[in-house]
Amino acid sequence: MARVLSILLASFLVLAGCAEQGPSGRVGADGMPLPKPYKIRTSDTSKIQYRVLDSVNALRTAAGAAPVQLNSQLTAAAATHSRDMSVQQRPWHFGSDGSSPIDRVQRAGYGGTMLGENISETFETEMQTLAAWMDKPGTRQVIMDPKATNMGFSWYQERTGKIWWTLLMGG
């Protein structure tokens, strides 16, 4: 029974991430309503991080993997990389100083092993981004890694609304 409930919760969370944001009242050149911009306020930080953590853990539990904990060092490394990707204006796993994800995690003081990093450049919400990561085998594998015990998650949002997301898994 608990497994069925976990699967239903995980399915609901993935579907919720796919929900449309609704029209903004403005119409585009094609006559269709423009999407409402997703603006993250500073006060939303912990809500977003724990919403993603809860969703990741629901997905992991449904698949038989142990839950992970939010880790401050991994989150600091994720925040640094999200801002750096914005400066570079490209989503990739290397920092402007040539650093790798492993380098950034070590600099942030994480004592465990960095298992994987997911990144995204988008205007989408955290739930839409998580759903997109779960749809691709490589990024899904990072989230579902059975050796993972810790997660870091952060972002940087530009004035235009573009968001640079970074998720790190460690063990």
Short mmCIF file of C-alpha atoms in Angstrom, two decimals:
data_model
loop_
_atom_site.label_atom_id
_atom_site.label_comp_id
_atom_site.label_asym_id
_atom_site.label_seq_id
_atom_site.Cartn_x
_atom_site.Cartn_y
_atom_site.Cartn_z
CA MET A 1 0.00 0.00 0.00
CA ALA A 2 2.81 2.41 0.90
CA ARG A 3 4.54 1.65 -2.41
CA VAL A 4 1.36 2.42 -4.36
CA LEU A 5 0.96 5.71 -2.50
CA SER A 6 4.61 6.59 -3.17
CA ILE A 7 4.18 5.89 -6.88
CA LEU A 8 1.00 7.97 -7.00
CA LEU A 9 2.72 10.86 -5.17
CA ALA A 10 5.72 10.72 -7.50
CA SER A 11 3.43 10.68 -10.55
CA PHE A 12 1.46 13.63 -9.22
CA LEU A 13 4.64 15.64 -8.59
CA VAL A 14 5.96 14.98 -12.09
CA LEU A 15 2.61 15.90 -13.65
CA ALA A 16 2.36 19.03 -11.49
CA GLY A 17 5.68 20.15 -12.93
CA CYS A 18 4.20 19.86 -16.42
CA ALA A 19 1.20 22.06 -15.68
CA GLU A 20 0.88 25.23 -17.70
CA GLN A 21 1.45 28.50 -15.94
CA GLY A 22 -1.59 30.05 -17.60
CA PRO A 23 -1.95 33.05 -19.89
CA SER A 24 -0.55 36.42 -18.89
CA GLY A 25 -3.25 38.40 -20.68
CA ARG A 26 -0.84 39.33 -23.49
CA VAL A 27 -1.06 37.75 -26.91
CA GLY A 28 1.91 36.71 -29.05
CA ALA A 29 2.36 37.11 -32.82
CA ASP A 30 0.66 33.73 -33.32
CA GLY A 31 -2.47 34.91 -31.50
CA MET A 32 -1.82 32.60 -28.57
CA PRO A 33 -1.56 33.89 -24.99
CA LEU A 34 2.02 34.49 -23.84
CA PRO A 35 3.07 32.44 -20.81
CA LYS A 36 3.21 34.19 -17.48
CA PRO A 37 6.85 34.77 -16.49
CA TYR A 38 8.06 32.69 -13.55
CA LYS A 39 9.71 35.09 -11.14
CA ILE A 40 11.53 33.72 -8.10
CA ARG A 41 11.56 35.92 -5.01
CA THR A 42 14.33 35.68 -2.42
CA SER A 43 11.75 34.56 0.12
CA ASP A 44 10.97 31.52 -2.08
CA THR A 45 14.46 29.99 -1.75
CA SER A 46 13.82 27.42 0.98
CA LYS A 47 10.33 26.60 -0.38
CA ILE A 48 11.78 25.81 -3.80
CA GLN A 49 14.73 23.82 -2.45
CA TYR A 50 12.53 21.68 -0.19
CA ARG A 51 9.87 21.25 -2.90
CA VAL A 52 12.56 19.80 -5.18
CA LEU A 53 14.04 17.71 -2.36
CA ASP A 54 10.61 16.28 -1.50
CA SER A 55 9.91 15.54 -5.17
CA VAL A 56 13.30 13.89 -5.70
CA ASN A 57 12.79 11.77 -2.59
CA ALA A 58 9.29 10.74 -3.69
CA LEU A 59 10.69 9.67 -7.08
CA ARG A 60 13.60 7.84 -5.45
CA THR A 61 11.34 6.09 -2.93
CA ALA A 62 8.95 4.98 -5.67
CA ALA A 63 11.91 3.44 -7.49
CA GLY A 64 13.22 1.71 -4.36
CA ALA A 65 16.15 4.10 -3.76
CA ALA A 66 16.90 5.66 -0.38
CA PRO A 67 16.01 9.32 0.16
CA VAL A 68 18.67 12.04 0.10
CA GLN A 69 19.23 15.05 2.36
CA LEU A 70 19.76 18.64 1.31
CA ASN A 71 23.44 19.48 1.89
CA SER A 72 24.63 23.05 2.40
CA GLN A 73 28.06 22.53 0.80
CA LEU A 74 26.57 20.95 -2.33
CA THR A 75 23.97 23.72 -2.46
CA ALA A 76 26.72 26.37 -2.19
CA ALA A 77 28.61 24.71 -5.07
CA ALA A 78 25.38 24.60 -7.11
CA ALA A 79 24.70 28.30 -6.45
CA THR A 80 28.23 29.25 -7.50
CA HIS A 81 27.94 27.30 -10.73
CA SER A 82 24.47 28.66 -11.59
CA ARG A 83 25.75 32.24 -11.32
CA ASP A 84 28.88 31.37 -13.30
CA MET A 85 26.86 29.80 -16.13
CA SER A 86 24.90 33.05 -16.34
CA VAL A 87 28.13 35.05 -16.59
CA GLN A 88 29.37 32.70 -19.34
CA GLN A 89 25.93 32.63 -21.01
CA ARG A 90 26.16 28.90 -21.68
CA PRO A 91 24.97 25.80 -19.87
CA TRP A 92 27.92 23.53 -19.38
CA HIS A 93 29.66 21.70 -16.58
CA PHE A 94 32.89 23.71 -16.47
CA GLY A 95 33.41 26.97 -14.64
CA SER A 96 34.81 30.11 -16.23
CA ASP A 97 38.04 29.34 -14.35
CA GLY A 98 38.20 25.84 -15.88
CA SER A 99 36.88 24.16 -12.72
CA SER A 100 35.02 20.87 -12.93
CA PRO A 101 32.02 19.93 -10.78
CA ILE A 102 34.40 17.91 -8.59
CA ASP A 103 36.63 20.99 -8.11
CA ARG A 104 33.65 23.17 -7.11
CA VAL A 105 32.30 20.59 -4.66
CA GLN A 106 35.73 20.25 -3.01
CA ARG A 107 36.10 24.06 -2.80
CA ALA A 108 32.72 24.24 -1.06
CA GLY A 109 34.03 21.85 1.60
CA TYR A 110 31.97 18.76 0.75
CA GLY A 111 33.75 15.74 2.24
CA GLY A 112 31.87 13.07 0.30
CA THR A 113 32.05 11.98 -3.30
CA MET A 114 30.42 14.09 -6.01
CA LEU A 115 28.28 11.64 -8.01
CA GLY A 116 26.73 13.84 -10.67
CA GLU A 117 25.56 17.28 -11.75
CA ASN A 118 22.46 18.31 -13.69
CA ILE A 119 22.24 21.77 -15.22
CA SER A 120 19.65 23.69 -17.19
CA GLU A 121 19.17 27.06 -18.85
CA THR A 122 15.44 27.76 -19.03
CA PHE A 123 12.48 29.99 -18.26
CA GLU A 124 10.67 27.00 -16.70
CA THR A 125 9.84 26.31 -13.06
CA GLU A 126 11.83 23.99 -10.85
CA MET A 127 9.16 21.28 -11.23
CA GLN A 128 9.18 21.56 -15.03
CA THR A 129 12.98 21.39 -14.95
CA LEU A 130 12.94 18.33 -12.69
CA ALA A 131 10.41 16.66 -15.00
CA ALA A 132 12.66 17.40 -18.01
CA TRP A 133 15.67 15.91 -16.19
CA MET A 134 13.63 12.79 -15.35
CA ASP A 135 12.74 12.39 -19.05
CA LYS A 136 16.39 12.00 -20.11
CA PRO A 137 18.34 8.86 -19.17
CA GLY A 138 21.60 10.63 -18.25
CA THR A 139 20.11 13.29 -15.98
CA ARG A 140 17.61 10.80 -14.56
CA GLN A 141 20.52 8.54 -13.60
CA VAL A 142 22.12 11.38 -11.62
CA ILE A 143 18.91 11.93 -9.62
CA MET A 144 18.26 8.22 -9.07
CA ASP A 145 21.86 7.17 -8.28
CA PRO A 146 21.53 4.54 -5.51
CA LYS A 147 24.82 5.71 -3.95
CA ALA A 148 23.47 9.24 -3.40
CA THR A 149 22.86 10.38 0.17
CA ASN A 150 23.09 14.16 -0.33
CA MET A 151 21.71 16.70 -2.77
CA GLY A 152 22.54 20.31 -3.51
CA PHE A 153 20.14 22.47 -5.48
CA SER A 154 20.30 26.10 -6.47
CA TRP A 155 19.76 28.58 -9.31
CA TYR A 156 20.43 32.05 -10.57
CA GLN A 157 17.67 34.07 -12.22
CA GLU A 158 18.52 36.91 -14.59
CA ARG A 159 16.43 40.07 -14.92
CA THR A 160 15.03 38.65 -18.18
CA GLY A 161 13.55 35.76 -16.19
CA LYS A 162 16.00 33.16 -17.54
CA ILE A 163 16.96 30.68 -14.83
CA TRP A 164 20.20 28.73 -14.58
CA TRP A 165 19.48 25.60 -12.49
CA THR A 166 22.10 23.31 -10.93
CA LEU A 167 21.49 20.06 -9.03
CA LEU A 168 24.37 18.12 -7.47
CA MET A 169 24.23 14.63 -5.99
CA GLY A 170 26.83 13.31 -3.57
CA GLY A 171 27.45 10.26 -1.47
#
